[in-house]
Amino acid sequence: MLLLLATLTPLMFREWQRMVGQAGYGALLYLTLGGWSLLALAAKGWLAWSGALLFVWSALYLVQHTLRYRGESHGLQAVTQVGQSVLGLLYVVIPLQLLLVVHSTEAGSAWILLLLLVMWSTDSAAYFTGRWLGKHKFSPHVSPKKTWEGFWGGTVAGAAASVAVSYGAGLPMPLIHAIGAGVILSVAGQLGDLVESLLKREAGIKDSGNIIPGHGGLLDRLDSMIFTAPAYYLYLSALGVT
């Protein structure tokens, strides 16, 4: 799984750059190397060092921009670019880190399967429920097609999928916890999708990329994961799984 996530990392960062209007392969190299370092920490079980590494990496990047500064009138762009890069690391890599941690636990593959099926069930149910029953707009200025009916339909489907996978895979989780996991993941995923919709709207683009013909970029497909992975990790930690 580490190899898969390491392969996806630079592709996702390239899409991130497109959404925030950040140019240059130097920034992409910084993001990729920083992302790989953070993933390596998670793979080794050294998650607690992530904050320190992120700070050091950001400081070095800022120092590099400082040393290259030649008195341009728009020097604050350097600080902006560093901020965009740090936010990119937080937005893209931290969720991937936490997926690695969840995957490394006992029955890790089953826990990841639960996450993926809840996300898929939520997306599908939200789409069809919103299409058939949707009347009340959820966030019309950010995503005009999303409705409250779709939101609740997706949440119910997510909870049902969580219970089904939990019992089908024999995961050590009582019914109430399985329902809770489904609801939390479903809500977090739909909020993550909304956040990316706002980023794309602000950037004036329809898709984050075109790596998947007809389906946009990786961030378009994995936007829900940005919020669900941290929420899932915290929930499983509270249950004593991670």
Short mmCIF file of C-alpha atoms in Angstrom, two decimals:
data_model
loop_
_atom_site.label_atom_id
_atom_site.label_comp_id
_atom_site.label_asym_id
_atom_site.label_seq_id
_atom_site.Cartn_x
_atom_site.Cartn_y
_atom_site.Cartn_z
CA MET A 1 0.00 0.00 0.00
CA LEU A 2 2.93 2.33 0.70
CA LEU A 3 4.13 1.99 -2.90
CA LEU A 4 0.66 2.79 -4.25
CA LEU A 5 0.30 5.92 -2.11
CA ALA A 6 3.85 7.04 -2.93
CA THR A 7 3.01 6.74 -6.63
CA LEU A 8 -0.18 8.76 -6.26
CA THR A 9 1.43 11.50 -4.16
CA PRO A 10 3.15 13.56 -6.91
CA LEU A 11 0.10 13.25 -9.16
CA MET A 12 -2.18 14.54 -6.42
CA PHE A 13 0.22 17.36 -5.63
CA ARG A 14 0.28 18.41 -9.29
CA GLU A 15 -3.49 18.70 -9.17
CA TRP A 16 -3.26 20.63 -5.91
CA GLN A 17 -0.93 23.12 -7.59
CA ARG A 18 -3.44 23.55 -10.39
CA MET A 19 -6.25 24.28 -7.94
CA VAL A 20 -4.35 26.88 -5.92
CA GLY A 21 -2.64 28.44 -8.94
CA GLN A 22 0.87 27.45 -7.89
CA ALA A 23 3.39 27.08 -10.71
CA GLY A 24 6.82 25.55 -10.93
CA TYR A 25 8.35 22.12 -10.70
CA GLY A 26 10.52 23.27 -7.79
CA ALA A 27 7.44 23.51 -5.60
CA LEU A 28 6.24 20.15 -6.92
CA LEU A 29 9.58 18.58 -6.00
CA TYR A 30 9.33 20.05 -2.51
CA LEU A 31 5.82 18.72 -2.08
CA THR A 32 6.72 15.27 -3.39
CA LEU A 33 9.83 14.83 -1.25
CA GLY A 34 8.02 16.16 1.80
CA GLY A 35 5.08 13.88 1.10
CA TRP A 36 7.29 10.82 0.71
CA SER A 37 9.07 11.64 3.97
CA LEU A 38 5.78 11.90 5.84
CA LEU A 39 4.55 8.63 4.34
CA ALA A 40 7.79 6.93 5.36
CA LEU A 41 7.28 8.09 8.95
CA ALA A 42 3.78 6.63 9.00
CA ALA A 43 4.98 3.35 7.49
CA LYS A 44 7.60 3.07 10.25
CA GLY A 45 5.04 3.86 12.93
CA TRP A 46 6.66 7.21 13.76
CA LEU A 47 3.54 9.30 13.23
CA ALA A 48 4.33 11.52 16.22
CA TRP A 49 7.34 12.93 14.34
CA SER A 50 5.21 14.23 11.48
CA GLY A 51 4.62 17.65 13.01
CA ALA A 52 8.32 18.20 13.61
CA LEU A 53 9.22 17.09 10.09
CA LEU A 54 6.54 19.32 8.59
CA PHE A 55 7.89 22.31 10.53
CA VAL A 56 11.51 21.65 9.53
CA TRP A 57 10.60 21.05 5.89
CA SER A 58 8.54 24.26 5.79
CA ALA A 59 11.30 26.27 7.47
CA LEU A 60 13.90 25.03 4.98
CA TYR A 61 11.62 25.89 2.07
CA LEU A 62 11.07 29.39 3.46
CA VAL A 63 14.83 29.84 3.97
CA GLN A 64 15.42 28.82 0.36
CA HIS A 65 12.99 31.49 -0.84
CA THR A 66 14.60 34.02 1.50
CA LEU A 67 18.09 33.36 0.12
CA ARG A 68 16.79 33.74 -3.44
CA TYR A 69 15.00 37.02 -2.68
CA ARG A 70 16.47 39.94 -4.63
CA GLY A 71 14.30 42.82 -3.45
CA GLU A 72 11.39 42.28 -5.82
CA SER A 73 8.33 44.38 -5.04
CA HIS A 74 6.19 41.25 -4.75
CA GLY A 75 8.42 39.33 -2.37
CA LEU A 76 5.45 38.26 -0.26
CA GLN A 77 4.62 35.81 -3.04
CA ALA A 78 7.37 33.62 -1.59
CA VAL A 79 5.54 33.42 1.72
CA THR A 80 2.30 32.71 -0.12
CA GLN A 81 3.89 29.88 -2.08
CA VAL A 82 5.32 28.34 1.08
CA GLY A 83 1.90 28.58 2.71
CA GLN A 84 0.27 26.90 -0.29
CA SER A 85 2.85 24.11 -0.17
CA VAL A 86 2.45 23.49 3.56
CA LEU A 87 -1.33 23.44 3.18
CA GLY A 88 -0.89 21.02 0.28
CA LEU A 89 1.08 18.66 2.52
CA LEU A 90 -1.63 18.84 5.16
CA TYR A 91 -4.45 18.45 2.65
CA VAL A 92 -2.99 15.59 0.63
CA VAL A 93 -0.43 13.65 2.67
CA ILE A 94 -1.76 13.65 6.24
CA PRO A 95 -4.89 11.68 5.20
CA LEU A 96 -2.69 9.22 3.29
CA GLN A 97 -0.48 8.85 6.37
CA LEU A 98 -3.46 7.96 8.50
CA LEU A 99 -4.64 5.41 5.94
CA LEU A 100 -1.27 3.68 6.27
CA VAL A 101 -1.65 3.60 10.05
CA VAL A 102 -5.14 2.10 9.80
CA HIS A 103 -3.93 -0.44 7.24
CA SER A 104 -1.10 -1.52 9.56
CA THR A 105 -3.50 -2.56 12.34
CA GLU A 106 -4.86 -6.05 12.83
CA ALA A 107 -7.48 -6.71 10.13
CA GLY A 108 -6.22 -3.52 8.48
CA SER A 109 -7.43 -4.50 5.01
CA ALA A 110 -10.96 -5.02 6.34
CA TRP A 111 -10.92 -1.61 8.03
CA ILE A 112 -9.84 0.01 4.76
CA LEU A 113 -12.55 -1.91 2.89
CA LEU A 114 -15.14 -0.54 5.31
CA LEU A 115 -13.93 2.99 4.63
CA LEU A 116 -14.00 2.58 0.86
CA LEU A 117 -17.45 0.97 0.74
CA VAL A 118 -18.92 3.61 3.04
CA MET A 119 -17.54 6.32 0.75
CA TRP A 120 -18.85 4.62 -2.38
CA SER A 121 -22.28 3.97 -0.84
CA THR A 122 -22.52 7.55 0.38
CA ASP A 123 -21.63 9.03 -3.00
CA SER A 124 -24.03 6.78 -4.90
CA ALA A 125 -26.95 7.19 -2.50
CA ALA A 126 -26.46 10.95 -2.21
CA TYR A 127 -26.50 11.28 -6.00
CA PHE A 128 -29.62 9.19 -6.61
CA THR A 129 -31.54 10.43 -3.56
CA GLY A 130 -30.77 14.01 -4.49
CA ARG A 131 -31.78 13.41 -8.08
CA TRP A 132 -35.10 11.77 -7.21
CA LEU A 133 -36.13 13.60 -4.05
CA GLY A 134 -33.88 16.64 -3.85
CA LYS A 135 -35.68 19.93 -3.27
CA HIS A 136 -33.70 21.79 -0.63
CA LYS A 137 -30.26 23.01 -1.68
CA PHE A 138 -27.39 22.10 0.63
CA SER A 139 -24.86 24.75 -0.43
CA PRO A 140 -26.13 26.41 -3.62
CA HIS A 141 -23.24 28.85 -4.00
CA VAL A 142 -20.58 26.14 -3.77
CA SER A 143 -22.23 23.07 -5.26
CA PRO A 144 -25.67 23.88 -6.73
CA LYS A 145 -26.64 20.25 -7.34
CA LYS A 146 -26.20 19.07 -3.74
CA THR A 147 -29.35 18.85 -1.63
CA TRP A 148 -30.19 18.08 1.98
CA GLU A 149 -32.20 15.08 0.81
CA GLY A 150 -29.12 13.74 -0.94
CA PHE A 151 -27.01 14.46 2.15
CA TRP A 152 -29.26 12.46 4.46
CA GLY A 153 -29.74 9.70 1.90
CA GLY A 154 -25.98 9.34 1.61
CA THR A 155 -25.57 9.34 5.38
CA VAL A 156 -28.11 6.56 5.88
CA ALA A 157 -26.51 4.49 3.11
CA GLY A 158 -23.07 5.04 4.64
CA ALA A 159 -24.25 3.80 8.02
CA ALA A 160 -25.85 0.73 6.41
CA ALA A 161 -22.66 -0.05 4.47
CA SER A 162 -20.59 0.25 7.64
CA VAL A 163 -22.80 -2.21 9.49
CA ALA A 164 -22.76 -4.64 6.55
CA VAL A 165 -18.98 -4.63 6.20
CA SER A 166 -18.41 -4.73 9.95
CA TYR A 167 -20.48 -7.87 10.38
CA GLY A 168 -19.49 -9.42 7.07
CA ALA A 169 -15.77 -9.04 7.76
CA GLY A 170 -16.09 -9.95 11.42
CA LEU A 171 -14.64 -6.68 12.67
CA PRO A 172 -14.58 -6.26 16.48
CA MET A 173 -17.10 -3.44 16.59
CA PRO A 174 -20.55 -3.39 18.25
CA LEU A 175 -23.57 -2.36 16.19
CA ILE A 176 -23.77 1.14 17.66
CA HIS A 177 -20.09 1.74 16.87
CA ALA A 178 -20.53 0.45 13.33
CA ILE A 179 -23.43 2.84 12.80
CA GLY A 180 -21.39 5.66 14.33
CA ALA A 181 -18.48 4.94 12.01
CA GLY A 182 -20.75 5.01 8.98
CA VAL A 183 -22.39 8.29 9.97
CA ILE A 184 -19.09 10.01 10.78
CA LEU A 185 -17.41 8.84 7.58
CA SER A 186 -20.40 9.75 5.46
CA VAL A 187 -20.72 13.27 6.87
CA ALA A 188 -16.95 13.86 6.73
CA GLY A 189 -16.79 12.63 3.14
CA GLN A 190 -19.59 14.88 1.96
CA LEU A 191 -17.98 17.87 3.66
CA GLY A 192 -14.66 16.99 2.02
CA ASP A 193 -16.36 16.90 -1.36
CA LEU A 194 -17.87 20.32 -0.66
CA VAL A 195 -14.50 21.80 0.30
CA GLU A 196 -12.90 20.65 -2.95
CA SER A 197 -15.86 22.05 -4.88
CA LEU A 198 -15.12 25.42 -3.29
CA LEU A 199 -11.41 25.18 -4.16
CA LYS A 200 -12.22 24.38 -7.79
CA ARG A 201 -14.82 27.14 -7.98
CA GLU A 202 -12.32 29.66 -6.63
CA ALA A 203 -9.73 28.41 -9.14
CA GLY A 204 -12.23 28.62 -12.00
CA ILE A 205 -11.78 24.98 -13.03
CA LYS A 206 -14.25 22.13 -13.44
CA ASP A 207 -11.93 19.24 -12.55
CA SER A 208 -8.72 19.03 -10.55
CA GLY A 209 -7.10 17.15 -13.43
CA ASN A 210 -7.77 14.83 -16.36
CA ILE A 211 -5.84 11.72 -15.38
CA ILE A 212 -9.07 9.69 -15.40
CA PRO A 213 -10.85 10.27 -18.76
CA GLY A 214 -14.41 11.43 -18.16
CA HIS A 215 -13.98 11.47 -14.37
CA GLY A 216 -11.52 14.30 -13.75
CA GLY A 217 -8.44 13.97 -11.60
CA LEU A 218 -7.36 11.96 -8.60
CA LEU A 219 -8.47 14.63 -6.15
CA ASP A 220 -11.90 14.60 -7.80
CA ARG A 221 -12.14 10.88 -7.07
CA LEU A 222 -10.51 10.97 -3.63
CA ASP A 223 -11.81 14.29 -2.30
CA SER A 224 -13.96 12.51 0.28
CA MET A 225 -10.85 10.73 1.57
CA ILE A 226 -9.27 14.03 2.60
CA PHE A 227 -11.73 14.40 5.48
CA THR A 228 -12.77 10.79 6.06
CA ALA A 229 -9.26 9.44 6.71
CA PRO A 230 -8.54 11.74 9.69
CA ALA A 231 -12.06 11.26 11.06
CA TYR A 232 -11.74 7.48 10.69
CA TYR A 233 -8.35 7.39 12.38
CA LEU A 234 -9.61 9.42 15.35
CA TYR A 235 -12.74 7.28 15.66
CA LEU A 236 -10.78 4.02 15.59
CA SER A 237 -8.29 5.48 18.06
CA ALA A 238 -11.15 6.25 20.43
CA LEU A 239 -12.24 2.62 20.09
CA GLY A 240 -8.71 1.40 20.78
CA VAL A 241 -8.13 -0.03 17.31
CA THR A 242 -5.25 2.25 16.22
#
